[in-house]
Structures are given as C-alpha cells and as structure tokens.
Amino acid sequence: MPAQRTLILLKPDAVQRGLVGEILARFERKGLRIVGLKQIVPTTEQATKHYAEHAQRPFFPSLLSFITSSPLIALCLEGDSAITVARTLIGATDARLAAPGTIRGDFGLSKGNNLVHGSDSPEAAERELAIWFTDGLITWTKVDTVWVEG
Ligand code: IDP
Ligand code: MG
C-alpha cells in the first residue's frame, strides 16, 4: 500500500487527563510519522463540519459540547496504510468494549469520551484534513542530523 495521510484528534479528555504523550508515543512507535500537529479549541462550526455525518444522532449535541469544551490536539499522521493502521491502534468506538492493547481499550471507559478520533476512509481523511489544517501546516522532510558545534 502507498503512504497515506490520516486525521487524528486527541480529544479534550485525552488532553485533560495528561495522556497526549502516551498516545502520541503509540502512533510513533508503530512507525507513523507526525507531519502536522497543533493544539486548538475548535469552534462549534468546525466541530459541526467534522461530525456532519452524525448531525441527526441523539448524542450529537453532547458530542459537540464535549469536543469544543477545551483544547484538543489535531494531528496528521503519514505512513503505509495509515488510515487503517491508526484505526486499529485506536480500537472500537465504545471504549468499554475496545480490546486491551488499543488506546481506547487501555485508557477509556466511555463511548462518548473515547479519547481519540481517526479518519475511517481515504475520502474522510481528505475531507477532515481540510477542516483541521486549513492553514496548510503539514510538512515533513527527512534530513541528516545536524550537530551544533561547541
Ligand atoms: P468512531 O470515532 O469510532 O469513528 P463514530 O461512530 O464515527 O465512532 O462516532 C463518532 C464519535 O461520536 C465517537 O467517537 C464518540 O465520541 C461519539 N459517539 C458515537 N456513538 C455514541 C453514542 O452512542 N453515545 C455517545 N457518543 C457517541
Ligand atoms: Mg467515525
């Protein structure tokens, strides 16, 4: 499979609980590269766009309040089959049922507050990356280590 890019959100519960480093480490250790990263409090408009497919669901209002409640980390991860690989690391939507060894399975106890979002298809990844990285801040270049003298 060719390299893909996927949109990951470390949701407000992950940030509030101090799990950002732990979760980032799992993605990095797997071999996915961080090519975009920022901490923001999304606007309601931005969150509504992101979760548009769920607009008619009963949990939508509480999902919106949750996701806009405090800072989250938006990430663009890149690598072979990044979309599926990230979803596998994240685990099932309901963290109470997610397998041990997955992020949700190891750290979550809720279906709504489930720590992480990951795009579920190439089309979703393209759509979602355009919502969160409107400033185009996605970049990564491999360079040889540069040593500072002295
Ligand atoms: P996903 O994040 O695993 O792709 P989706 O079904 O796309 O799961 O749902 C989007 C998000 O909406 C979930 O991650 C979760 O935060 C929230 N959510 C989904 N289903 C429920 C529910 O039944 N109750 C409360 N929140 C839910
Ligand atoms: Mg989804």
CSV table of N, CA and C and ligand atoms in Angstrom, one decimal:
chain,number,residue,atom,x,y,z
A,1,MET,N,0.8,-1.2,0.0
A,1,MET,CA,0.0,0.0,0.0
A,1,MET,C,0.9,1.3,0.0
A,2,PRO,N,0.4,2.3,-0.7
A,2,PRO,CA,1.2,3.5,-0.7
A,2,PRO,C,1.0,4.3,0.6
A,3,ALA,N,1.9,5.2,0.8
A,3,ALA,CA,1.7,6.1,2.0
A,3,ALA,C,0.4,6.8,2.0
A,4,GLN,N,-0.2,6.9,3.1
A,4,GLN,CA,-1.5,7.6,3.3
A,4,GLN,C,-1.3,8.7,4.4
A,5,ARG,N,-2.3,9.6,4.4
A,5,ARG,CA,-2.3,10.6,5.5
A,5,ARG,C,-3.7,10.4,6.1
A,6,THR,N,-3.7,10.6,7.4
A,6,THR,CA,-5.0,10.5,8.2
A,6,THR,C,-5.1,11.6,9.2
A,7,LEU,N,-6.3,11.9,9.5
A,7,LEU,CA,-6.5,13.0,10.5
A,7,LEU,C,-6.9,12.3,11.8
A,8,ILE,N,-6.1,12.7,12.8
A,8,ILE,CA,-6.3,12.2,14.2
A,8,ILE,C,-6.6,13.3,15.1
A,9,LEU,N,-7.5,13.1,16.0
A,9,LEU,CA,-7.8,14.1,17.1
A,9,LEU,C,-7.5,13.5,18.4
A,10,LEU,N,-6.7,14.1,19.2
A,10,LEU,CA,-6.6,13.7,20.6
A,10,LEU,C,-7.7,14.5,21.3
A,11,LYS,N,-8.8,14.0,21.7
A,11,LYS,CA,-9.9,14.7,22.1
A,11,LYS,C,-9.7,15.4,23.5
A,12,PRO,N,-10.6,16.3,23.9
A,12,PRO,CA,-10.3,17.0,25.2
A,12,PRO,C,-10.1,16.1,26.4
A,13,ASP,N,-10.7,15.0,26.4
A,13,ASP,CA,-10.5,14.1,27.6
A,13,ASP,C,-9.1,13.6,27.6
A,14,ALA,N,-8.5,13.3,26.4
A,14,ALA,CA,-7.1,12.8,26.4
A,14,ALA,C,-6.1,13.9,26.9
A,15,VAL,N,-6.4,15.2,26.5
A,15,VAL,CA,-5.6,16.3,26.9
A,15,VAL,C,-5.8,16.6,28.4
A,16,GLN,N,-7.0,16.6,28.9
A,16,GLN,CA,-7.3,16.9,30.3
A,16,GLN,C,-6.6,15.8,31.2
A,17,ARG,N,-6.6,14.6,30.7
A,17,ARG,CA,-6.1,13.5,31.6
A,17,ARG,C,-4.5,13.3,31.4
A,18,GLY,N,-3.9,14.2,30.6
A,18,GLY,CA,-2.5,14.1,30.5
A,18,GLY,C,-2.0,12.9,29.7
A,19,LEU,N,-2.8,12.5,28.8
A,19,LEU,CA,-2.4,11.2,28.0
A,19,LEU,C,-1.8,11.5,26.6
A,20,VAL,N,-1.6,12.8,26.3
A,20,VAL,CA,-1.1,13.2,25.0
A,20,VAL,C,0.2,12.4,24.6
A,21,GLY,N,1.2,12.5,25.5
A,21,GLY,CA,2.5,11.9,25.3
A,21,GLY,C,2.3,10.4,25.1
A,22,GLU,N,1.6,9.7,25.9
A,22,GLU,CA,1.4,8.3,25.9
A,22,GLU,C,0.7,7.9,24.5
A,23,ILE,N,-0.3,8.6,24.1
A,23,ILE,CA,-1.0,8.3,22.9
A,23,ILE,C,-0.1,8.6,21.7
A,24,LEU,N,0.6,9.7,21.7
A,24,LEU,CA,1.5,10.0,20.6
A,24,LEU,C,2.6,9.0,20.4
A,25,ALA,N,3.1,8.5,21.6
A,25,ALA,CA,4.1,7.5,21.5
A,25,ALA,C,3.7,6.3,20.9
A,26,ARG,N,2.5,5.9,21.1
A,26,ARG,CA,2.0,4.6,20.4
A,26,ARG,C,2.0,4.8,18.9
A,27,PHE,N,1.5,5.9,18.4
A,27,PHE,CA,1.5,6.1,17.0
A,27,PHE,C,2.9,6.2,16.4
A,28,GLU,N,3.8,6.9,17.1
A,28,GLU,CA,5.2,7.0,16.6
A,28,GLU,C,5.9,5.7,16.6
A,29,ARG,N,5.7,4.9,17.7
A,29,ARG,CA,6.4,3.6,17.8
A,29,ARG,C,6.0,2.7,16.7
A,30,LYS,N,4.7,2.8,16.3
A,30,LYS,CA,4.2,1.9,15.2
A,30,LYS,C,4.9,2.3,13.9
A,31,GLY,N,5.4,3.5,13.8
A,31,GLY,CA,6.1,3.9,12.6
A,31,GLY,C,5.4,5.0,11.8
A,32,LEU,N,4.2,5.5,12.3
A,32,LEU,CA,3.5,6.5,11.7
A,32,LEU,C,4.3,7.9,12.0
A,33,ARG,N,4.4,8.7,11.0
A,33,ARG,CA,5.1,9.9,11.1
A,33,ARG,C,4.1,11.1,11.4
A,34,ILE,N,4.5,11.9,12.3
A,34,ILE,CA,3.7,13.1,12.6
A,34,ILE,C,4.1,14.2,11.6
A,35,VAL,N,3.2,14.5,10.7
A,35,VAL,CA,3.5,15.5,9.7
A,35,VAL,C,2.7,16.8,9.9
A,36,GLY,N,1.8,16.8,10.9
A,36,GLY,CA,1.1,18.0,11.2
A,36,GLY,C,0.6,17.9,12.7
A,37,LEU,N,0.7,18.9,13.5
A,37,LEU,CA,0.3,18.8,14.9
A,37,LEU,C,0.0,20.2,15.4
A,38,LYS,N,-1.2,20.3,16.0
A,38,LYS,CA,-1.5,21.6,16.7
A,38,LYS,C,-2.5,21.4,17.8
A,39,GLN,N,-2.5,22.3,18.7
A,39,GLN,CA,-3.5,22.3,19.8
A,39,GLN,C,-4.4,23.5,19.6
A,40,ILE,N,-5.7,23.1,19.6
A,40,ILE,CA,-6.7,24.2,19.4
A,40,ILE,C,-8.0,23.9,20.1
A,41,VAL,N,-8.8,24.9,20.4
A,41,VAL,CA,-10.1,24.8,20.8
A,41,VAL,C,-11.0,25.0,19.6
A,42,PRO,N,-11.6,24.0,19.1
A,42,PRO,CA,-12.4,24.2,17.9
A,42,PRO,C,-13.6,25.0,18.1
A,43,THR,N,-14.0,25.7,17.0
A,43,THR,CA,-15.3,26.4,17.0
A,43,THR,C,-16.4,25.4,16.9
A,44,THR,N,-17.6,25.8,17.2
A,44,THR,CA,-18.8,24.9,17.0
A,44,THR,C,-19.0,24.6,15.6
A,45,GLU,N,-18.7,25.6,14.7
A,45,GLU,CA,-18.9,25.4,13.3
A,45,GLU,C,-17.9,24.4,12.8
A,46,GLN,N,-16.7,24.4,13.2
A,46,GLN,CA,-15.7,23.5,12.8
A,46,GLN,C,-16.0,22.1,13.3
A,47,ALA,N,-16.4,21.9,14.5
A,47,ALA,CA,-16.8,20.6,15.1
A,47,ALA,C,-18.0,20.1,14.3
A,48,THR,N,-19.0,20.9,14.0
A,48,THR,CA,-20.2,20.5,13.3
A,48,THR,C,-19.8,20.0,11.9
A,49,LYS,N,-18.9,20.6,11.2
A,49,LYS,CA,-18.5,20.2,9.9
A,49,LYS,C,-17.8,18.8,10.1
A,50,HIS,N,-17.0,18.7,11.1
A,50,HIS,CA,-16.2,17.5,11.2
A,50,HIS,C,-17.1,16.3,11.5
A,51,TYR,N,-18.1,16.5,12.3
A,51,TYR,CA,-19.0,15.4,12.7
A,51,TYR,C,-20.4,15.4,11.9
A,52,ALA,N,-20.4,16.1,10.7
A,52,ALA,CA,-21.6,16.3,10.0
A,52,ALA,C,-22.4,15.0,9.8
A,53,GLU,N,-21.8,13.8,9.6
A,53,GLU,CA,-22.5,12.6,9.4
A,53,GLU,C,-23.3,12.2,10.6
A,54,HIS,N,-23.0,12.7,11.8
A,54,HIS,CA,-23.8,12.4,13.0
A,54,HIS,C,-24.8,13.4,13.4
A,55,ALA,N,-25.1,14.4,12.5
A,55,ALA,CA,-25.9,15.5,12.9
A,55,ALA,C,-27.3,15.1,13.4
A,56,GLN,N,-27.8,14.0,12.9
A,56,GLN,CA,-29.2,13.6,13.3
A,56,GLN,C,-29.2,12.7,14.5
A,57,ARG,N,-28.0,12.3,15.0
A,57,ARG,CA,-28.0,11.3,16.1
A,57,ARG,C,-28.3,12.0,17.5
A,58,PRO,N,-28.9,11.3,18.4
A,58,PRO,CA,-29.3,11.9,19.7
A,58,PRO,C,-28.2,12.4,20.5
A,59,PHE,N,-27.0,11.8,20.3
A,59,PHE,CA,-25.8,12.2,21.1
A,59,PHE,C,-25.1,13.4,20.5
A,60,PHE,N,-25.6,13.9,19.3
A,60,PHE,CA,-24.8,15.0,18.6
A,60,PHE,C,-24.6,16.2,19.5
A,61,PRO,N,-25.7,16.8,20.2
A,61,PRO,CA,-25.4,18.0,21.0
A,61,PRO,C,-24.4,17.8,22.0
A,62,SER,N,-24.4,16.7,22.7
A,62,SER,CA,-23.4,16.5,23.8
A,62,SER,C,-22.0,16.2,23.2
A,63,LEU,N,-22.0,15.6,22.0
A,63,LEU,CA,-20.7,15.4,21.3
A,63,LEU,C,-20.1,16.7,20.9
A,64,LEU,N,-20.9,17.6,20.5
A,64,LEU,CA,-20.4,19.0,20.1
A,64,LEU,C,-19.9,19.7,21.3
A,65,SER,N,-20.7,19.7,22.4
A,65,SER,CA,-20.2,20.4,23.6
A,65,SER,C,-18.9,19.8,24.1
A,66,PHE,N,-18.8,18.5,24.1
A,66,PHE,CA,-17.6,17.8,24.6
A,66,PHE,C,-16.4,18.3,23.7
A,67,ILE,N,-16.5,18.2,22.4
A,67,ILE,CA,-15.3,18.4,21.5
A,67,ILE,C,-14.9,19.9,21.5
A,68,THR,N,-15.8,20.8,21.8
A,68,THR,CA,-15.4,22.2,21.8
A,68,THR,C,-15.2,22.7,23.3
A,69,SER,N,-15.1,21.8,24.2
A,69,SER,CA,-15.1,22.2,25.7
A,69,SER,C,-13.7,22.8,26.1
A,70,SER,N,-12.7,22.3,25.5
A,70,SER,CA,-11.3,22.7,25.9
A,70,SER,C,-10.3,22.2,24.8
A,71,PRO,N,-9.1,22.5,24.9
A,71,PRO,CA,-8.1,22.2,23.8
A,71,PRO,C,-8.1,20.7,23.4
A,72,LEU,N,-7.9,20.5,22.1
A,72,LEU,CA,-7.7,19.2,21.6
A,72,LEU,C,-6.4,19.3,20.7
A,73,ILE,N,-5.8,18.1,20.4
A,73,ILE,CA,-4.7,18.1,19.6
A,73,ILE,C,-5.1,17.5,18.2
A,74,ALA,N,-4.9,18.3,17.2
A,74,ALA,CA,-5.1,17.7,15.8
A,74,ALA,C,-3.8,17.3,15.2
A,75,LEU,N,-3.8,16.1,14.6
A,75,LEU,CA,-2.6,15.5,14.1
A,75,LEU,C,-2.9,15.1,12.7
A,76,CYS,N,-1.8,15.2,11.8
A,76,CYS,CA,-1.9,14.5,10.5
A,76,CYS,C,-0.7,13.5,10.6
A,77,LEU,N,-1.1,12.2,10.5
A,77,LEU,CA,-0.1,11.1,10.5
A,77,LEU,C,0.0,10.5,9.1
A,78,GLU,N,1.2,10.2,8.8
A,78,GLU,CA,1.5,9.7,7.5
A,78,GLU,C,2.2,8.3,7.6
A,79,GLY,N,1.9,7.4,6.7
A,79,GLY,CA,2.6,6.1,6.6
A,79,GLY,C,1.9,5.1,5.8
A,80,ASP,N,2.5,4.0,5.6
A,80,ASP,CA,1.8,2.9,4.8
A,80,ASP,C,0.5,2.5,5.5
A,81,SER,N,-0.6,2.6,4.7
A,81,SER,CA,-1.9,2.2,5.2
A,81,SER,C,-2.3,3.0,6.5
A,82,ALA,N,-1.9,4.2,6.6
A,82,ALA,CA,-2.0,5.0,7.9
A,82,ALA,C,-3.4,5.0,8.4
A,83,ILE,N,-4.4,5.0,7.5
A,83,ILE,CA,-5.8,5.2,7.9
A,83,ILE,C,-6.2,3.9,8.7
A,84,THR,N,-6.0,2.8,8.2
A,84,THR,CA,-6.4,1.5,8.8
A,84,THR,C,-5.5,1.2,10.0
A,85,VAL,N,-4.2,1.5,9.9
A,85,VAL,CA,-3.3,1.2,11.0
A,85,VAL,C,-3.7,2.1,12.2
A,86,ALA,N,-4.0,3.3,12.0
A,86,ALA,CA,-4.3,4.2,13.1
A,86,ALA,C,-5.7,3.7,13.8
A,87,ARG,N,-6.6,3.4,12.9
A,87,ARG,CA,-7.9,2.9,13.5
A,87,ARG,C,-7.7,1.6,14.3
A,88,THR,N,-6.8,0.8,13.9
A,88,THR,CA,-6.5,-0.5,14.6
A,88,THR,C,-5.9,-0.1,16.0
A,89,LEU,N,-5.0,0.8,16.0
A,89,LEU,CA,-4.3,1.2,17.2
A,89,LEU,C,-5.4,1.9,18.2
A,90,ILE,N,-6.3,2.6,17.6
A,90,ILE,CA,-7.3,3.3,18.4
A,90,ILE,C,-8.3,2.4,19.1
A,91,GLY,N,-8.8,1.4,18.3
A,91,GLY,CA,-9.8,0.4,18.9
A,91,GLY,C,-11.2,0.8,18.7
A,92,ALA,N,-12.1,0.0,19.2
A,92,ALA,CA,-13.5,0.1,18.9
A,92,ALA,C,-14.1,1.4,19.6
A,93,THR,N,-15.2,1.9,19.0
A,93,THR,CA,-15.7,3.2,19.4
A,93,THR,C,-16.1,3.2,20.9
A,94,ASP,N,-16.7,2.2,21.4
A,94,ASP,CA,-17.1,2.1,22.8
A,94,ASP,C,-15.9,1.6,23.6
A,95,ALA,N,-15.3,2.5,24.3
A,95,ALA,CA,-14.0,2.2,25.0
A,95,ALA,C,-14.2,1.1,26.0
A,96,ARG,N,-15.4,0.9,26.5
A,96,ARG,CA,-15.6,-0.1,27.5
A,96,ARG,C,-15.5,-1.5,26.8
A,97,LEU,N,-15.7,-1.6,25.5
A,97,LEU,CA,-15.7,-2.8,24.8
A,97,LEU,C,-14.4,-3.0,23.9
A,98,ALA,N,-13.6,-1.9,23.9
A,98,ALA,CA,-12.5,-1.9,23.0
A,98,ALA,C,-11.4,-2.9,23.6
A,99,ALA,N,-10.7,-3.6,22.7
A,99,ALA,CA,-9.7,-4.6,23.1
A,99,ALA,C,-8.6,-4.0,23.9
A,100,PRO,N,-8.1,-4.8,24.9
A,100,PRO,CA,-6.9,-4.4,25.6
A,100,PRO,C,-5.8,-4.3,24.6
A,101,GLY,N,-4.9,-3.3,24.8
A,101,GLY,CA,-3.8,-3.1,23.8
A,101,GLY,C,-4.1,-2.0,22.9
A,102,THR,N,-5.4,-1.6,22.7
A,102,THR,CA,-5.7,-0.5,21.9
A,102,THR,C,-5.8,0.7,22.8
A,103,ILE,N,-5.7,1.9,22.2
A,103,ILE,CA,-5.7,3.2,23.1
A,103,ILE,C,-7.0,3.3,23.9
A,104,ARG,N,-8.2,3.1,23.2
A,104,ARG,CA,-9.4,3.2,23.9
A,104,ARG,C,-9.6,2.0,24.9
A,105,GLY,N,-9.1,0.8,24.5
A,105,GLY,CA,-9.2,-0.3,25.4
A,105,GLY,C,-8.4,-0.2,26.7
A,106,ASP,N,-7.3,0.5,26.5
A,106,ASP,CA,-6.4,0.7,27.7
A,106,ASP,C,-6.7,1.9,28.6
A,107,PHE,N,-7.3,2.9,28.0
A,107,PHE,CA,-7.5,4.2,28.8
A,107,PHE,C,-8.9,4.7,28.9
A,108,GLY,N,-9.8,4.0,28.2
A,108,GLY,CA,-11.2,4.6,28.2
A,108,GLY,C,-12.2,3.8,28.9
A,109,LEU,N,-13.3,4.4,29.3
A,109,LEU,CA,-14.4,3.7,30.0
A,109,LEU,C,-15.7,4.4,29.6
A,110,SER,N,-15.8,4.8,28.3
A,110,SER,CA,-17.0,5.5,27.9
A,110,SER,C,-17.0,5.4,26.3
A,111,LYS,N,-18.3,5.5,25.8
A,111,LYS,CA,-18.4,5.5,24.4
A,111,LYS,C,-18.2,6.9,23.8
A,112,GLY,N,-18.7,8.0,24.5
A,112,GLY,CA,-18.6,9.3,24.0
A,112,GLY,C,-17.2,9.9,24.3
A,113,ASN,N,-16.7,9.8,25.5
A,113,ASN,CA,-15.4,10.3,25.8
A,113,ASN,C,-14.4,9.2,25.6
A,114,ASN,N,-14.1,9.0,24.3
A,114,ASN,CA,-13.3,7.9,23.9
A,114,ASN,C,-11.9,8.3,23.4
A,115,LEU,N,-11.4,9.4,23.8
A,115,LEU,CA,-10.0,9.9,23.7
A,115,LEU,C,-9.5,10.3,22.4
A,116,VAL,N,-9.8,9.5,21.3
A,116,VAL,CA,-9.2,9.7,20.0
A,116,VAL,C,-10.2,9.6,18.9
A,117,HIS,N,-9.9,10.4,17.8
A,117,HIS,CA,-10.7,10.3,16.6
A,117,HIS,C,-9.7,9.9,15.5
A,118,GLY,N,-10.1,9.0,14.6
A,118,GLY,CA,-9.2,8.7,13.4
A,118,GLY,C,-10.1,8.6,12.2
A,119,SER,N,-9.7,9.2,11.1
A,119,SER,CA,-10.5,9.1,9.8
A,119,SER,C,-10.7,7.6,9.5
A,120,ASP,N,-11.9,7.4,8.9
A,120,ASP,CA,-12.2,5.9,8.6
A,120,ASP,C,-12.1,5.5,7.1
A,121,SER,N,-11.7,6.5,6.2
A,121,SER,CA,-11.5,6.1,4.8
A,121,SER,C,-10.7,7.2,4.2
A,122,PRO,N,-10.1,6.9,3.0
A,122,PRO,CA,-9.3,8.0,2.3
A,122,PRO,C,-10.2,9.2,2.0
A,123,GLU,N,-11.5,9.0,1.7
A,123,GLU,CA,-12.3,10.2,1.4
A,123,GLU,C,-12.5,11.0,2.7
A,124,ALA,N,-12.7,10.3,3.8
A,124,ALA,CA,-12.9,11.0,5.1
A,124,ALA,C,-11.6,11.7,5.5
A,125,ALA,N,-10.5,11.1,5.3
A,125,ALA,CA,-9.2,11.7,5.6
A,125,ALA,C,-9.0,13.0,4.9
A,126,GLU,N,-9.3,13.0,3.6
A,126,GLU,CA,-9.1,14.2,2.7
A,126,GLU,C,-10.0,15.3,3.2
A,127,ARG,N,-11.3,14.9,3.5
A,127,ARG,CA,-12.3,15.9,3.9
A,127,ARG,C,-11.9,16.5,5.3
A,128,GLU,N,-11.5,15.6,6.2
A,128,GLU,CA,-11.3,16.1,7.6
A,128,GLU,C,-10.0,16.9,7.7
A,129,LEU,N,-8.9,16.4,6.9
A,129,LEU,CA,-7.7,17.2,7.0
A,129,LEU,C,-7.9,18.6,6.5
A,130,ALA,N,-8.8,18.8,5.5
A,130,ALA,CA,-9.1,20.1,5.0
A,130,ALA,C,-9.8,21.0,6.1
A,131,ILE,N,-10.5,20.4,7.0
A,131,ILE,CA,-11.2,21.1,8.1
A,131,ILE,C,-10.2,21.6,9.1
A,132,TRP,N,-9.2,20.7,9.5
A,132,TRP,CA,-8.4,21.0,10.6
A,132,TRP,C,-7.0,21.6,10.3
A,133,PHE,N,-6.6,21.5,9.0
A,133,PHE,CA,-5.3,22.0,8.6
A,133,PHE,C,-5.6,23.0,7.5
A,134,THR,N,-6.5,23.9,7.7
A,134,THR,CA,-6.8,24.9,6.7
A,134,THR,C,-5.6,25.8,6.4
A,135,ASP,N,-4.7,26.0,7.4
A,135,ASP,CA,-3.5,26.8,7.2
A,135,ASP,C,-2.4,26.1,6.4
A,136,GLY,N,-2.6,24.8,6.0
A,136,GLY,CA,-1.6,24.1,5.2
A,136,GLY,C,-0.4,23.7,6.0
A,137,LEU,N,-0.5,23.7,7.4
A,137,LEU,CA,0.7,23.4,8.2
A,137,LEU,C,0.9,21.9,8.3
A,138,ILE,N,1.2,21.3,7.2
A,138,ILE,CA,1.5,19.9,7.1
A,138,ILE,C,2.8,19.8,6.4
A,139,THR,N,3.9,19.3,7.1
A,139,THR,CA,5.2,19.3,6.4
A,139,THR,C,6.1,18.3,7.1
A,140,TRP,N,6.9,17.6,6.3
A,140,TRP,CA,7.9,16.7,6.9
A,140,TRP,C,8.9,16.5,5.9
A,141,THR,N,10.2,16.7,6.3
A,141,THR,CA,11.3,16.4,5.4
A,141,THR,C,12.3,15.6,6.1
A,142,LYS,N,12.8,14.5,5.6
A,142,LYS,CA,13.9,13.8,6.2
A,142,LYS,C,15.2,14.4,6.0
A,143,VAL,N,15.9,14.8,7.0
A,143,VAL,CA,17.3,15.4,6.9
A,143,VAL,C,18.3,14.6,7.7
A,144,ASP,N,19.5,14.7,7.4
A,144,ASP,CA,20.6,14.1,8.2
A,144,ASP,C,20.6,15.0,9.5
A,145,THR,N,21.0,14.3,10.6
A,145,THR,CA,21.1,15.1,11.8
A,145,THR,C,22.1,16.2,11.7
A,146,VAL,N,21.7,17.4,12.1
A,146,VAL,CA,22.7,18.5,12.1
A,146,VAL,C,23.2,18.7,13.5
A,147,TRP,N,24.5,18.7,13.7
A,147,TRP,CA,25.0,18.8,15.0
A,147,TRP,C,25.5,20.3,15.2
A,148,VAL,N,25.2,20.7,16.4
A,148,VAL,CA,25.6,22.1,16.8
A,148,VAL,C,27.1,22.0,17.3
A,149,GLU,N,28.0,22.8,16.8
A,149,GLU,CA,29.3,22.7,17.3
A,149,GLU,C,29.5,23.4,18.7
A,150,GLY,N,30.5,22.9,19.4
A,150,GLY,CA,30.8,23.5,20.7
A,150,GLY,C,30.0,23.0,21.9
B,1,IDP,P1,-15.6,6.5,15.7
B,1,IDP,O1,-15.0,7.7,16.4
B,1,IDP,O2,-15.1,5.2,16.3
B,1,IDP,O3,-15.4,6.5,14.2
B,1,IDP,P2,-18.4,7.1,15.2
B,1,IDP,O4,-19.5,6.1,15.2
B,1,IDP,O5,-18.0,7.7,14.0
B,1,IDP,O6,-17.1,6.4,16.0
B,1,IDP,O7,-18.8,8.3,16.3
B,1,IDP,C1,-18.1,9.5,16.4
B,1,IDP,C2,-18.0,9.8,17.8
B,1,IDP,O8,-19.2,10.1,18.4
B,1,IDP,C3,-17.4,8.7,18.7
B,1,IDP,O9,-16.0,8.6,18.7
B,1,IDP,C4,-17.9,9.1,20.1
B,1,IDP,O10,-17.1,10.2,20.6
B,1,IDP,C5,-19.3,9.7,19.7
B,1,IDP,N1,-20.3,8.6,19.8
B,1,IDP,C6,-20.6,7.7,18.9
B,1,IDP,N2,-21.7,6.9,19.3
B,1,IDP,C7,-22.1,7.4,20.5
B,1,IDP,C8,-23.1,7.1,21.5
B,1,IDP,O11,-23.9,6.1,21.3
B,1,IDP,N3,-23.2,7.9,22.6
B,1,IDP,C9,-22.3,8.9,22.8
B,1,IDP,N4,-21.4,9.3,22.0
B,1,IDP,C10,-21.2,8.5,20.8
B,2,MG,MG,-16.3,7.8,12.8
